[in-house]
Short mmCIF file of C-alpha atoms in Angstrom, two decimals:
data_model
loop_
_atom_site.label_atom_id
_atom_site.label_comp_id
_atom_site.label_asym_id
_atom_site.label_seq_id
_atom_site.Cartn_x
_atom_site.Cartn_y
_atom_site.Cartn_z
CA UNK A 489 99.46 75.02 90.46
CA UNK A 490 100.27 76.90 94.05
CA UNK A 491 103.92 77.68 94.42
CA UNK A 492 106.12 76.12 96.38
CA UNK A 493 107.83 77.51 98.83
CA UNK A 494 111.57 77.82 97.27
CA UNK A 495 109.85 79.33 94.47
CA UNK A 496 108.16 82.03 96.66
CA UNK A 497 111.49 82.84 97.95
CA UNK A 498 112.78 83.17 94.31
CA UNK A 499 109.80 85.48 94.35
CA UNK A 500 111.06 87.63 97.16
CA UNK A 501 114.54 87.59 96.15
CA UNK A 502 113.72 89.19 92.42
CA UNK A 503 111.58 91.77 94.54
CA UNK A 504 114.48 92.67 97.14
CA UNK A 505 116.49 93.26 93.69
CA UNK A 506 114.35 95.04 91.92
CA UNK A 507 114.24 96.98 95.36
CA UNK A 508 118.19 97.49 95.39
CA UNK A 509 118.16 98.62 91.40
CA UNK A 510 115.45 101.42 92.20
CA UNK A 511 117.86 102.43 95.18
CA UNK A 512 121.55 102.47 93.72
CA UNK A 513 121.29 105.67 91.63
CA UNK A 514 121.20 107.24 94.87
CA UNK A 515 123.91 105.09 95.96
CA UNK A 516 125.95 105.38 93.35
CA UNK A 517 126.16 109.45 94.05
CA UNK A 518 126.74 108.94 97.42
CA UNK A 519 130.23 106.98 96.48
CA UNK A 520 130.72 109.46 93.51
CA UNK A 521 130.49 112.67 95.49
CA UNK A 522 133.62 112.33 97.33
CA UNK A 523 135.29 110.74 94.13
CA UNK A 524 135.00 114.36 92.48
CA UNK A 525 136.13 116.54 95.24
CA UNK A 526 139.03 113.96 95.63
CA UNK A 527 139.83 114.65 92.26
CA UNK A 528 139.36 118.48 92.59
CA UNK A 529 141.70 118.57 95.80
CA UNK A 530 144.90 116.63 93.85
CA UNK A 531 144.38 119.18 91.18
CA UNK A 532 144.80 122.31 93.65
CA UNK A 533 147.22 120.14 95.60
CA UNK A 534 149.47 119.51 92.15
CA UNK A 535 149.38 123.14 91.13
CA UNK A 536 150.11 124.03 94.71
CA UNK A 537 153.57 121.64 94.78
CA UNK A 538 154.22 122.67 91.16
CA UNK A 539 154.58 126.37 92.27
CA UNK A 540 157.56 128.81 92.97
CA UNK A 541 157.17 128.93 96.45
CA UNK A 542 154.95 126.09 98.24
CA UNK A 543 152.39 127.06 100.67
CA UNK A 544 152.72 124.63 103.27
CA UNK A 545 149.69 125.57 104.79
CA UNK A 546 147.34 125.61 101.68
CA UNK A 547 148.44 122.09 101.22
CA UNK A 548 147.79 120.74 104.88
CA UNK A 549 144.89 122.08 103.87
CA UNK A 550 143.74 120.25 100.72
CA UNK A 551 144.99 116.79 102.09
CA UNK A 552 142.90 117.15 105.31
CA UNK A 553 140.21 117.47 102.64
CA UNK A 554 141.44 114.54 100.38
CA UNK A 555 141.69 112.96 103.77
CA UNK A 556 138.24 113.44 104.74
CA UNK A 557 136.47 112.39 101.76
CA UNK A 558 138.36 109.14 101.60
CA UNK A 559 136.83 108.69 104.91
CA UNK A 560 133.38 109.54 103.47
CA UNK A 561 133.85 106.80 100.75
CA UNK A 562 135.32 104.55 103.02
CA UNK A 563 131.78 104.78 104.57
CA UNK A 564 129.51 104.71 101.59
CA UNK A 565 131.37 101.40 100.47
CA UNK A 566 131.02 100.37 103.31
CA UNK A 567 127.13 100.94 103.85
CA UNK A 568 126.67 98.62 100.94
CA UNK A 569 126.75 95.78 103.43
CA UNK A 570 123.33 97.36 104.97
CA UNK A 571 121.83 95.64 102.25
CA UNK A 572 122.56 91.93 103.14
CA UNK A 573 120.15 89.80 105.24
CA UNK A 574 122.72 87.84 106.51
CA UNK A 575 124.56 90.19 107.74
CA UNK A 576 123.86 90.98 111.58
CA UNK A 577 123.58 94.24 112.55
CA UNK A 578 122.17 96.26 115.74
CA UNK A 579 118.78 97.62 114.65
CA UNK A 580 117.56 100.66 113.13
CA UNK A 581 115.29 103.38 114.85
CA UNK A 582 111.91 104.23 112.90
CA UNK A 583 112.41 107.42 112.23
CA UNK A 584 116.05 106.59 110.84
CA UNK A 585 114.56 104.16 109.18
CA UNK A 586 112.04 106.32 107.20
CA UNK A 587 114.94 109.23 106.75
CA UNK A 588 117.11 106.94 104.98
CA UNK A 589 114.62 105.34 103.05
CA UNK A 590 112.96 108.19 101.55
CA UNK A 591 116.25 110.07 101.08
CA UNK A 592 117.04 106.90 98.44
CA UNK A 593 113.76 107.14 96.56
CA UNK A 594 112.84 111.16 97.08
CA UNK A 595 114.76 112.27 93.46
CA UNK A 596 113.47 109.49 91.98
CA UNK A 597 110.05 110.07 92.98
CA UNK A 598 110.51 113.81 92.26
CA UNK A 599 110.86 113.03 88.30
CA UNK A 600 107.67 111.76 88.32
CA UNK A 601 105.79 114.41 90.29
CA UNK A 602 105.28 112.12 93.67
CA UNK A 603 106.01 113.87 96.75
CA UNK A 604 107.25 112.10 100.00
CA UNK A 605 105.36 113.65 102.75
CA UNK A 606 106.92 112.69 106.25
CA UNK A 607 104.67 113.15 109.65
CA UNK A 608 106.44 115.39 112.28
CA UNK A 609 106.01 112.20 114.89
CA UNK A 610 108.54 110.41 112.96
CA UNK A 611 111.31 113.11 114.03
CA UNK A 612 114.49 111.63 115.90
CA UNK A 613 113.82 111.36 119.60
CA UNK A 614 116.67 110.57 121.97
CA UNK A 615 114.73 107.09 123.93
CA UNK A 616 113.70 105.84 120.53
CA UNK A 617 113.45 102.09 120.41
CA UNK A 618 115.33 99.78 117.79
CA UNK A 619 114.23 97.41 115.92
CA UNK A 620 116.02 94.54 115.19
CA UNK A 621 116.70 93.53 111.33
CA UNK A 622 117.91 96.84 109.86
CA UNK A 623 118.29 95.17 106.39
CA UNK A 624 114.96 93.44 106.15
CA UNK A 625 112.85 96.46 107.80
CA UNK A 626 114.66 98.63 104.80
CA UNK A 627 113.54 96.01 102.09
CA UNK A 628 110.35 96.46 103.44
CA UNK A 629 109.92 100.09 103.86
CA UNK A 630 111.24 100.37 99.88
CA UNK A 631 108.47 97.58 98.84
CA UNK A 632 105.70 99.72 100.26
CA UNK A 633 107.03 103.05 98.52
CA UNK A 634 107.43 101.20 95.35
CA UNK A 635 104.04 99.34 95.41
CA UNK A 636 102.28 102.83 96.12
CA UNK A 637 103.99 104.69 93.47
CA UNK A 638 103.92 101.31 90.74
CA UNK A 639 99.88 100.66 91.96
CA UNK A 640 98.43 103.87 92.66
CA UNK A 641 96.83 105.47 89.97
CA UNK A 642 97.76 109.50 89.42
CA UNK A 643 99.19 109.18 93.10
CA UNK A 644 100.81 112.97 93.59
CA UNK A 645 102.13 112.22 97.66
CA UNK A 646 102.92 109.68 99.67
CA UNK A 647 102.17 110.40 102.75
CA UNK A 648 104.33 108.37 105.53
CA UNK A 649 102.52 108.59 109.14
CA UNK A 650 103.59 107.26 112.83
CA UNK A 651 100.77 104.62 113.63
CA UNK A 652 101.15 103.70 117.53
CA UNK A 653 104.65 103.49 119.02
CA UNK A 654 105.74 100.28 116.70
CA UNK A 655 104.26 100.52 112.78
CA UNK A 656 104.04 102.75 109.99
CA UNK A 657 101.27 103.67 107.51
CA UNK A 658 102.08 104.75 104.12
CA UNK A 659 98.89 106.51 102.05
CA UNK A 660 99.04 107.30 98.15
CA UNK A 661 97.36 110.68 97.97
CA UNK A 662 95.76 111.74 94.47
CA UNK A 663 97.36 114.29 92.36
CA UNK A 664 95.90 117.68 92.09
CA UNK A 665 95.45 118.78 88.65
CA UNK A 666 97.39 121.33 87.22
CA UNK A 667 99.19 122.52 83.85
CA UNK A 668 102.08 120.24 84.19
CA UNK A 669 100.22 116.88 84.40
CA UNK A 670 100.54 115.96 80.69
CA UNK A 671 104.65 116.27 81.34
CA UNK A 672 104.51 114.15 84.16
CA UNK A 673 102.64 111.55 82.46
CA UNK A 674 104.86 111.63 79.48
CA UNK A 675 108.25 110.64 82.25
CA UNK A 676 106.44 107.84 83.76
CA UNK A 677 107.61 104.52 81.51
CA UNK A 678 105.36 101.64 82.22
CA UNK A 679 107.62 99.55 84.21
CA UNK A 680 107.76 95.57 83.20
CA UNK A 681 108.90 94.84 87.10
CA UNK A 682 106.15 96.37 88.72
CA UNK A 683 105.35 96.22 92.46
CA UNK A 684 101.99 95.00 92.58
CA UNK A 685 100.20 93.52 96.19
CA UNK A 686 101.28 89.82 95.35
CA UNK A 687 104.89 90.76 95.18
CA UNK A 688 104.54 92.97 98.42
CA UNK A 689 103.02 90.10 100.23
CA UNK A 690 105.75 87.69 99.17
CA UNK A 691 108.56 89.94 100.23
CA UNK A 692 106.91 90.46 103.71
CA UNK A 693 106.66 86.58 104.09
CA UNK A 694 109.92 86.30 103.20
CA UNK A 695 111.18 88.75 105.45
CA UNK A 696 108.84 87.58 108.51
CA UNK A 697 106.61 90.90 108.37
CA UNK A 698 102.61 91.28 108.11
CA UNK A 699 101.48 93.89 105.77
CA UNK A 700 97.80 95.00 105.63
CA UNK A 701 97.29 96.43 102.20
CA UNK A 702 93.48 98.85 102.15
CA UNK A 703 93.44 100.54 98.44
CA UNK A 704 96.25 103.05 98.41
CA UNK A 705 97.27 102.91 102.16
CA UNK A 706 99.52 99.98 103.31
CA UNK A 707 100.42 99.42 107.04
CA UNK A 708 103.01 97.01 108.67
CA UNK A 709 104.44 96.60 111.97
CA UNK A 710 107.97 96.90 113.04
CA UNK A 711 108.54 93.86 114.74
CA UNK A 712 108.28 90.11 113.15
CA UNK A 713 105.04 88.05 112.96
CA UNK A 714 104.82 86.12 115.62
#
């Protein structure tokens, strides 16, 4: 029986979570980071107060730094709102978009031997255009990584490339063999919630993209079907 469309947004929805699980380790540190030097500077600060004589300076000092890292959480919480198609936002470049992307998914990745391989065309660039849909172009971007790395067998790099002024390409390269293989193999859990082509083409409905899958390369354009 062919799905209906409310359950091939159901579809899309479990893959945008999935999407948002594989992402919020990465997350997570970003919020914790400041936590622990915020914790580190009331310690000094404490001991500071608690002393003979007070260095007034020292203590300016650590609450600029308290005061800068609340400002840095302040911001991660806030990013978490990135994440929500409703919300309306003003665009995202494509090389921003690829640098936060892969800075999410490049530890993970790392544990199991991929490498993220970025093309030097995808640098920042001052007249860069924006496209619009931050949100949804970030879903995307994180369903192509994760279908190349769930799909492609013994893939080693992925290899993100410029393609024209408006899409990318992302290409699963082969691992090279090598003494450490057997490890790798041994960290990489079958995962029940895999990212296979039919979930990647269900997002990218959903989302209002067109994604040409060819083996292990996938390309998609920035801006919405028509």
């Amino acid at each position: 029986m062919k799905s209906s469309p409310s359950a091939r947004s159901w579809i899309a929805a479990g893959v945008r979570h999935e999407l948002l699980t594989r992402a919020l380790p990465a997350l997570r540190h970003d919020m914790a980071a400041p936590v622990s030097v915020i914790r580190m500077a009331l310690l000094m600060l404490k001991r500071q107060v608690s002393a003979a004589t007070v260095d007034a300076a020292a203590c300016e000092e650590r609450v600029a730094l308290i005061d800068n890292q609340v400002a840095e959480l302040v911001s991660a919480i806030r990013s978490l709102r990135d994440w929500e198609l409703a919300t309306t936002d003003d665009g995202i470049a494509r090389s921003a978009l690829v640098a936060q992307c892969t800075t999410l998914m490049r530890a993970a990745f790392d544990l199991h031997g991929v490498t993220l391989d970025i093309d030097p065309a995808l640098e920042p660039s001052e007249d860069e255009q924006r496209w619009p849909a931050a949100a949804a172009l970030r879903y995307l971007f994180l369903g192509v990584l994760g279908y190349l790395h769930d799909s492609a067998d013994e893939a080693g790099t992925i290899r993100v490339q410029a393609e024209g002024a408006n899409a990318l390409r992302l290409s699963a390269m082969p691992r090279e063999a090598g003494p450490t293989d057997a490890v790798l193999d041994a960290h990489r859990a079958p995962r029940a919630l895999a990212i296979d082509a039919v979930a990647l083409q269900n997002l990218a409905e959903d989302l209002g993209y067109v994604v040409a899958v060819d083996g292990d390369s996938v390309r998609f354009a920035l801006a919405t079907a028509a």
